[in-house]
mmCIF file of C-alpha atoms in Angstrom:
data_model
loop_
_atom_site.group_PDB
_atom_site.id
_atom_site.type_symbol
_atom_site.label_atom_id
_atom_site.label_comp_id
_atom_site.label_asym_id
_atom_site.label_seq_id
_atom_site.Cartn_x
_atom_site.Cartn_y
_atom_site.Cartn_z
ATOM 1 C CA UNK O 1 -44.251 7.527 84.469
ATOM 2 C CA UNK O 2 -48.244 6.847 84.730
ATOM 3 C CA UNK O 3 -49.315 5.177 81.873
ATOM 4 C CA UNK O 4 -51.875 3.071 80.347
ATOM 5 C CA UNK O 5 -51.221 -0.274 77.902
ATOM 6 C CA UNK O 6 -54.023 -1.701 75.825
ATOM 7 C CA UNK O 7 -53.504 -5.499 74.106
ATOM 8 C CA UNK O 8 -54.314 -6.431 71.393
ATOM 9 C CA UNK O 9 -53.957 -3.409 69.551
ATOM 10 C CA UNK O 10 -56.485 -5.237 67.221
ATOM 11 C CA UNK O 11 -58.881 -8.145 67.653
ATOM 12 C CA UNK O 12 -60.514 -10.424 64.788
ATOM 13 C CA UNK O 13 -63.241 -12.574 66.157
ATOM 14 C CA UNK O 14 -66.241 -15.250 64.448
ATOM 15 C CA UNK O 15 -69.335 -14.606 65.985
ATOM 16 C CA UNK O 16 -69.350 -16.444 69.228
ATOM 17 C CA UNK O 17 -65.875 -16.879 69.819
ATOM 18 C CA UNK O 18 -65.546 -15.522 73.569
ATOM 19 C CA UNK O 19 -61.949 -13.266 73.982
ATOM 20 C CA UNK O 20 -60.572 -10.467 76.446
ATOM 21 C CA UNK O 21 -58.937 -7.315 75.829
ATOM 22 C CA UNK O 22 -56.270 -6.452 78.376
ATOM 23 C CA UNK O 23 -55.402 -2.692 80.244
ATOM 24 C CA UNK O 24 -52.398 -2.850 82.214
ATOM 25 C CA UNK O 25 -51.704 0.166 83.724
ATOM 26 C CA UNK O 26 -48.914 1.852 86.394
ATOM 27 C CA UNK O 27 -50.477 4.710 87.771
ATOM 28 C CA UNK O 28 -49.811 6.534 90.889
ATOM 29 C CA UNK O 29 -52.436 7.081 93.412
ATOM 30 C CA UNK O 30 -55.107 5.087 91.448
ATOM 31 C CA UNK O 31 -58.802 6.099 91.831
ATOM 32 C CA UNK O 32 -60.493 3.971 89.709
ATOM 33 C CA UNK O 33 -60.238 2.483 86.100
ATOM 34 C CA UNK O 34 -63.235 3.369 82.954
ATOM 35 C CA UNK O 35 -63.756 1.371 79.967
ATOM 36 C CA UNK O 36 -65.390 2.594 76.951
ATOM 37 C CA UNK O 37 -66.204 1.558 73.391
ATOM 38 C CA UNK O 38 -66.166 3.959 70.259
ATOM 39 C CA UNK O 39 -67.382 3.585 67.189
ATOM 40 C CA UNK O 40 -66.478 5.059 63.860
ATOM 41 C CA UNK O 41 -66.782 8.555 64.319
ATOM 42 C CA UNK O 42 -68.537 8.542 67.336
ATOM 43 C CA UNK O 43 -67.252 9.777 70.031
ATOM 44 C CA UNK O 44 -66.240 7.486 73.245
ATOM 45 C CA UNK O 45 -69.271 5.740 75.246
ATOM 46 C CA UNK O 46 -68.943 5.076 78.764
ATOM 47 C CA UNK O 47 -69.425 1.159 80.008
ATOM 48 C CA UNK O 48 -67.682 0.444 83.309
ATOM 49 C CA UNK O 49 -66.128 2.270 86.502
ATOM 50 C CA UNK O 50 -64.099 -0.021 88.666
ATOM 51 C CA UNK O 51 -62.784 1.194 91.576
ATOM 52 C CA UNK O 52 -61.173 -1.608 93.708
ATOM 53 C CA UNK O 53 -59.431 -4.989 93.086
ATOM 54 C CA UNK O 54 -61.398 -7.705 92.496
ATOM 55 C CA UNK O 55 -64.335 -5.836 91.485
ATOM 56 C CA UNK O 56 -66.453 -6.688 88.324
ATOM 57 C CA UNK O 57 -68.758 -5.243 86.610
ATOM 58 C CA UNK O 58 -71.408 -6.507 83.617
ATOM 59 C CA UNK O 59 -73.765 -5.487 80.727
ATOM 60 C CA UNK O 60 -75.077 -7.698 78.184
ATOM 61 C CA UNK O 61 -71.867 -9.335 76.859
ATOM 62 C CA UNK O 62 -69.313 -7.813 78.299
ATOM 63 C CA UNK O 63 -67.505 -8.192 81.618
ATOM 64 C CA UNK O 64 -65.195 -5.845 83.148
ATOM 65 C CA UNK O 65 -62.459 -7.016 86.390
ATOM 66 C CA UNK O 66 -60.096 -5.181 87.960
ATOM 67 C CA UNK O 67 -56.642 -6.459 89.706
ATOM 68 C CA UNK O 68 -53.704 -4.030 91.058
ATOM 69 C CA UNK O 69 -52.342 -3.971 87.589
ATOM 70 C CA UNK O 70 -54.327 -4.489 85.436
ATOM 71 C CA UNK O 71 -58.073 -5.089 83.785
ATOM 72 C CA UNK O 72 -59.722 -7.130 81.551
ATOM 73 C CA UNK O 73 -63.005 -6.714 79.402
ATOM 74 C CA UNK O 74 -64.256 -9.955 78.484
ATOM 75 C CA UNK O 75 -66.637 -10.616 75.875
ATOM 76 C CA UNK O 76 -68.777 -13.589 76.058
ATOM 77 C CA UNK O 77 -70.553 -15.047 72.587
ATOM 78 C CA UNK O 78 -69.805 -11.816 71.016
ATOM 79 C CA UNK O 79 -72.322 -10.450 68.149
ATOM 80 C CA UNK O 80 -71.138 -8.307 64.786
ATOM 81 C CA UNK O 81 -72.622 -5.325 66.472
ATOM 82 C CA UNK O 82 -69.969 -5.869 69.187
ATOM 83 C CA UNK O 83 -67.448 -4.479 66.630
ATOM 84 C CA UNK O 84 -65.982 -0.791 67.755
ATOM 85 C CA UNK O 85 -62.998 0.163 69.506
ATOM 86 C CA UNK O 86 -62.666 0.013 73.665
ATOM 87 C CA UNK O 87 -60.784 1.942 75.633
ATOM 88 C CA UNK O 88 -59.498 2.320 79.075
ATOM 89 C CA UNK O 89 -58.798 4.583 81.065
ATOM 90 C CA UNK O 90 -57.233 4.772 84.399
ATOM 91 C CA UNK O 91 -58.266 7.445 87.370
ATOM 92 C CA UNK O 92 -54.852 8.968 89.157
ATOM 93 C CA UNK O 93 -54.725 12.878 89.399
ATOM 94 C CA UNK O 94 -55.823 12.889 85.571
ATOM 95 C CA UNK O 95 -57.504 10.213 83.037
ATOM 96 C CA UNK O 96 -54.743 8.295 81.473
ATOM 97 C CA UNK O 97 -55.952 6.550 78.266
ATOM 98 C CA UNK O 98 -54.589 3.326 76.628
ATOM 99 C CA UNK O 99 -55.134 3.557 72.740
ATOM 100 C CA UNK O 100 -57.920 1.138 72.741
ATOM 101 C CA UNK O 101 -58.262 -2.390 71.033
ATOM 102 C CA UNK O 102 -59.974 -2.693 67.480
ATOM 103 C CA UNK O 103 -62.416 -5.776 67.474
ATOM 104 C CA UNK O 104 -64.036 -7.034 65.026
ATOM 105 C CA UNK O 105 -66.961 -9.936 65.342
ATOM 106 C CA UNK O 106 -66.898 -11.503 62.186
ATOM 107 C CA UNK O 107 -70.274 -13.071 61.485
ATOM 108 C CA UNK N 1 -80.992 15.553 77.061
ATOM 109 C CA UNK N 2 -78.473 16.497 74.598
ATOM 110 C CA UNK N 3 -75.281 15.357 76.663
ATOM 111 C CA UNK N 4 -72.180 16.872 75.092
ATOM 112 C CA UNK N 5 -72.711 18.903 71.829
ATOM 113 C CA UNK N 6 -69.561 19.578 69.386
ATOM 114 C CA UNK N 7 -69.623 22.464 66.239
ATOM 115 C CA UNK N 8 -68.585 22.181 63.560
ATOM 116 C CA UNK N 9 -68.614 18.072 63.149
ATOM 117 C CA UNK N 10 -65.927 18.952 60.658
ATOM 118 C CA UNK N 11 -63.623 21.735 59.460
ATOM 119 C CA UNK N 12 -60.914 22.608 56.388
ATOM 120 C CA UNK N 13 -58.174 25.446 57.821
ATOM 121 C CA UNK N 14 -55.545 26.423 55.419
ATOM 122 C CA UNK N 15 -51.804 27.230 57.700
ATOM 123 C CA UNK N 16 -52.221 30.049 58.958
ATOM 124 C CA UNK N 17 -55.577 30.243 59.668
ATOM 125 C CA UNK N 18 -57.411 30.544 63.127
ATOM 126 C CA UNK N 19 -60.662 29.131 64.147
ATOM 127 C CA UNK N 20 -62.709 28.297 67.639
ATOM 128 C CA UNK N 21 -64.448 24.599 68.427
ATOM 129 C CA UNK N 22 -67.069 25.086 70.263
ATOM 130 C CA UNK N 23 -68.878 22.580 73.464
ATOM 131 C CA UNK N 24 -71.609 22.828 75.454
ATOM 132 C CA UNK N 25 -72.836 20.062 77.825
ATOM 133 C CA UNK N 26 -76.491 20.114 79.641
ATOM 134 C CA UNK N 27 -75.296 17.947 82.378
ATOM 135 C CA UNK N 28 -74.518 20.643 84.478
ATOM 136 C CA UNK N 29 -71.100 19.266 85.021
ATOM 137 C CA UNK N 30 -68.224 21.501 86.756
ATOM 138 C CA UNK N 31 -65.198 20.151 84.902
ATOM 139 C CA UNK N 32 -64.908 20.319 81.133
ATOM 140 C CA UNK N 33 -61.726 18.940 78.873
ATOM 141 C CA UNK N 34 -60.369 19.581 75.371
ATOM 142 C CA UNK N 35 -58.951 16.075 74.025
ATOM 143 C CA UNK N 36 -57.384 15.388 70.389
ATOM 144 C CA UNK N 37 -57.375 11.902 69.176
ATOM 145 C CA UNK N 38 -54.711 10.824 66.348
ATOM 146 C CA UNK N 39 -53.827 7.145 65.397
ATOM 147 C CA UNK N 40 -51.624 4.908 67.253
ATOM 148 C CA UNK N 41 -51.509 7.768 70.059
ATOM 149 C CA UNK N 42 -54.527 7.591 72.010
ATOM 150 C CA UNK N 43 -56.835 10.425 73.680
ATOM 151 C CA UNK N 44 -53.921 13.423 74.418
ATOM 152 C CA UNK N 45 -55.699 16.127 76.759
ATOM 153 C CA UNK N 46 -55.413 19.398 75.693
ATOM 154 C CA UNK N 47 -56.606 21.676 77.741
ATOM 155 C CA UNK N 48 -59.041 21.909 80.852
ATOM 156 C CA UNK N 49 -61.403 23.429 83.106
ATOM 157 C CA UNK N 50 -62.499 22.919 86.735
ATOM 158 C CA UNK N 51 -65.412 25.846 86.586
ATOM 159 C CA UNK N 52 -66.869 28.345 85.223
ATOM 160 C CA UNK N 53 -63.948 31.072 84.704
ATOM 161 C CA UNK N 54 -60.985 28.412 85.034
ATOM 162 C CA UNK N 55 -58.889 26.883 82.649
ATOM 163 C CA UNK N 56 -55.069 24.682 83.222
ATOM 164 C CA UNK N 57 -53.243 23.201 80.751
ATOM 165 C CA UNK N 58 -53.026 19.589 79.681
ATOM 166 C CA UNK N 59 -50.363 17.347 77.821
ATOM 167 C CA UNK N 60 -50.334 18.851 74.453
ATOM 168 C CA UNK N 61 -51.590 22.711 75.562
ATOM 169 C CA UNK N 62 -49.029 24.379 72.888
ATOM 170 C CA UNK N 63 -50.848 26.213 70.086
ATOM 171 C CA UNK N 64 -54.251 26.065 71.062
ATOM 172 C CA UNK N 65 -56.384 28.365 73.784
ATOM 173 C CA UNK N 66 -59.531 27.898 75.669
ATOM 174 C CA UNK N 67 -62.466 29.693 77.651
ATOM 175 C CA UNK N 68 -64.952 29.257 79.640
ATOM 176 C CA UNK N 69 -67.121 32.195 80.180
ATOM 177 C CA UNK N 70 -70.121 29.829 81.547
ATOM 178 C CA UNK N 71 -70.174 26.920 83.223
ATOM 179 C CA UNK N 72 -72.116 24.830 80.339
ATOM 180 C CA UNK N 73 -69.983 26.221 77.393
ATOM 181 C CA UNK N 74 -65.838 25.403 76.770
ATOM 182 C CA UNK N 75 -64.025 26.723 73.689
ATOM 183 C CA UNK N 76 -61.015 25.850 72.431
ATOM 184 C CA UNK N 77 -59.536 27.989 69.488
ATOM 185 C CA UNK N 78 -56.555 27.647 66.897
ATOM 186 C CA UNK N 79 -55.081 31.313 66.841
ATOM 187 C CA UNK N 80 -52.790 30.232 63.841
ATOM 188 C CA UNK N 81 -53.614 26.695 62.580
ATOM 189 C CA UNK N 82 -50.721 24.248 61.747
ATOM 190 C CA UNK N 83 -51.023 20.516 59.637
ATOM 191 C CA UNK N 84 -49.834 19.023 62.757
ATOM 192 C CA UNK N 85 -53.429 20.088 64.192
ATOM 193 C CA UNK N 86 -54.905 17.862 61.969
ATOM 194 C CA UNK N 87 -56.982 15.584 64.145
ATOM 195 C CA UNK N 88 -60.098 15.090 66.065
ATOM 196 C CA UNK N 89 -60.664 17.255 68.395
ATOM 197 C CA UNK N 90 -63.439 15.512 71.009
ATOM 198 C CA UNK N 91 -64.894 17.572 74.406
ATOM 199 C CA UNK N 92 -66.234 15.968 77.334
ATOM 200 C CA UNK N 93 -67.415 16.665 80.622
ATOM 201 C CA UNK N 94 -67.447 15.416 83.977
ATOM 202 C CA UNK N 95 -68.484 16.011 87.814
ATOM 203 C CA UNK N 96 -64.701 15.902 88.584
ATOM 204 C CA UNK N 97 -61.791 13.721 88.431
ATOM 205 C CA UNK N 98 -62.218 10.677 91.182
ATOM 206 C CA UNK N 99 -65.377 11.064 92.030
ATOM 207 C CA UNK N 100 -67.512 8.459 92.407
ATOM 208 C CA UNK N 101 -69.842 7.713 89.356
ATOM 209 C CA UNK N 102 -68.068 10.549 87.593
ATOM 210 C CA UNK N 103 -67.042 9.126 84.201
ATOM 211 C CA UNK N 104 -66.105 11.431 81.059
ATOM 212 C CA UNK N 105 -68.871 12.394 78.815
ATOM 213 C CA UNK N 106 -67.779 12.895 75.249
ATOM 214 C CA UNK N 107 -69.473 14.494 72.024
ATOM 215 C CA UNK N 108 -68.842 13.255 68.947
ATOM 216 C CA UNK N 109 -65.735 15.271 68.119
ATOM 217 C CA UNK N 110 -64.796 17.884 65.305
ATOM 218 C CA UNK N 111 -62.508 16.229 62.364
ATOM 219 C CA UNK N 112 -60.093 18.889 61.745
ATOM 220 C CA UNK N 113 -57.737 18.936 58.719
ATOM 221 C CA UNK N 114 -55.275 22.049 58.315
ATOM 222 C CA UNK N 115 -53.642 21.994 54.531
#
């Protein structure tokens, strides 16, 4: 069964404590991988496509890399306004979502 | 550029009662979805469309109905509205599953609670 595992399901960080979130995924035929972040009410904003193993991606704080199983997001020195939920989502003949990791950057 | 627009934001249905959500994306995207997002469960897809005049079914298709009668516009209605509707209800758009810069584009969703 394709599917799509997010850890931690939540995240408490101090300002400038550097973590990852995890997406481990087993999907068939893999095309690619997104990650996005939501905020409260807000629907989901795009960050990252990876498409191949080994492949990173960055934007301010945030790093994306992809292996054959699974990705990471790291977050480097986070800030408060860092605080939302991310999601992934992996590419096989549909989007499979995880159910995202709360963080919180605690100032 | 107004991306992905959702109406109503939010929404009170008593059982029994029917409404539509409706999208509309500028983007000039081909394929358009229908998710619902509840706690703990993730982003369940509930309907979608490939173009103008097409529509499949997703995950969670059962009680709900779409259309799309243009290419920039996808609605999605409740013909007889249950409390396990209650959600939100989020569209998005895309240039197609795979391709290559072609992430989901979301609006902000439509908070739906059926009493």
């Amino acid at each position: 069964e394709d599917q799509v595992t997010q850890s931690p399901e939540a995240l408490r960080l101090q300002e400038g404590e550097s973590s990852s979130l995890n997406c481990s995924y087993t999907v068939s035929g893999l095309r690619g991988l997104f990650w996005y972040r939501q905020d409260p009410g807000k629907g989901p904003e795009f960050l990252f496509t990876l498409y191949s193993a080994g492949e990173e991606k960055e934007k301010e704080r945030l790093k994306a890399t992809l292996t054959k199983k699974e990705s990471f997001l790291h977050i480097t020195a986070p800030k408060p306004e860092d605080s939302a939920t991310y999601l992934c989502a992996a590419i096989g003949n549909q989007f499979y979502f995880g159910t995202g990791t709360s963080l919180t950057v605690i100032p | 550029n107004a991306g992905v627009t959702q109406t109503p934001k939010f929404r009170v249905l008593k059982t029994g009662q029917s409404m539509t959500l409706l999208c509309a994306q500028d983007m000039n995207h081909e394929y358009m979805y229908w998710y619902r997002q509840d706690p703990g469960m993730g982003l369940r897809l509930i309907h979608y469309s490939v173009g103008e005049g097409t529509t499949a079914k997703g995950e969670v298709p059962d009680g709900y109905n779409v259309s799309r009668l243009k290419k920039q516009n996808f609605l999605l209605g409740l013909e007889s509205a249950a409390p396990s509707q209650t959600s939100v209800y989020f569209c998005a758009s895309s240039l197609g599953i795979g391709r290559i810069n072609s992430p989901l584009h979301f609006g902000n969703g439509t908070r739906l609670t059926v009493t």
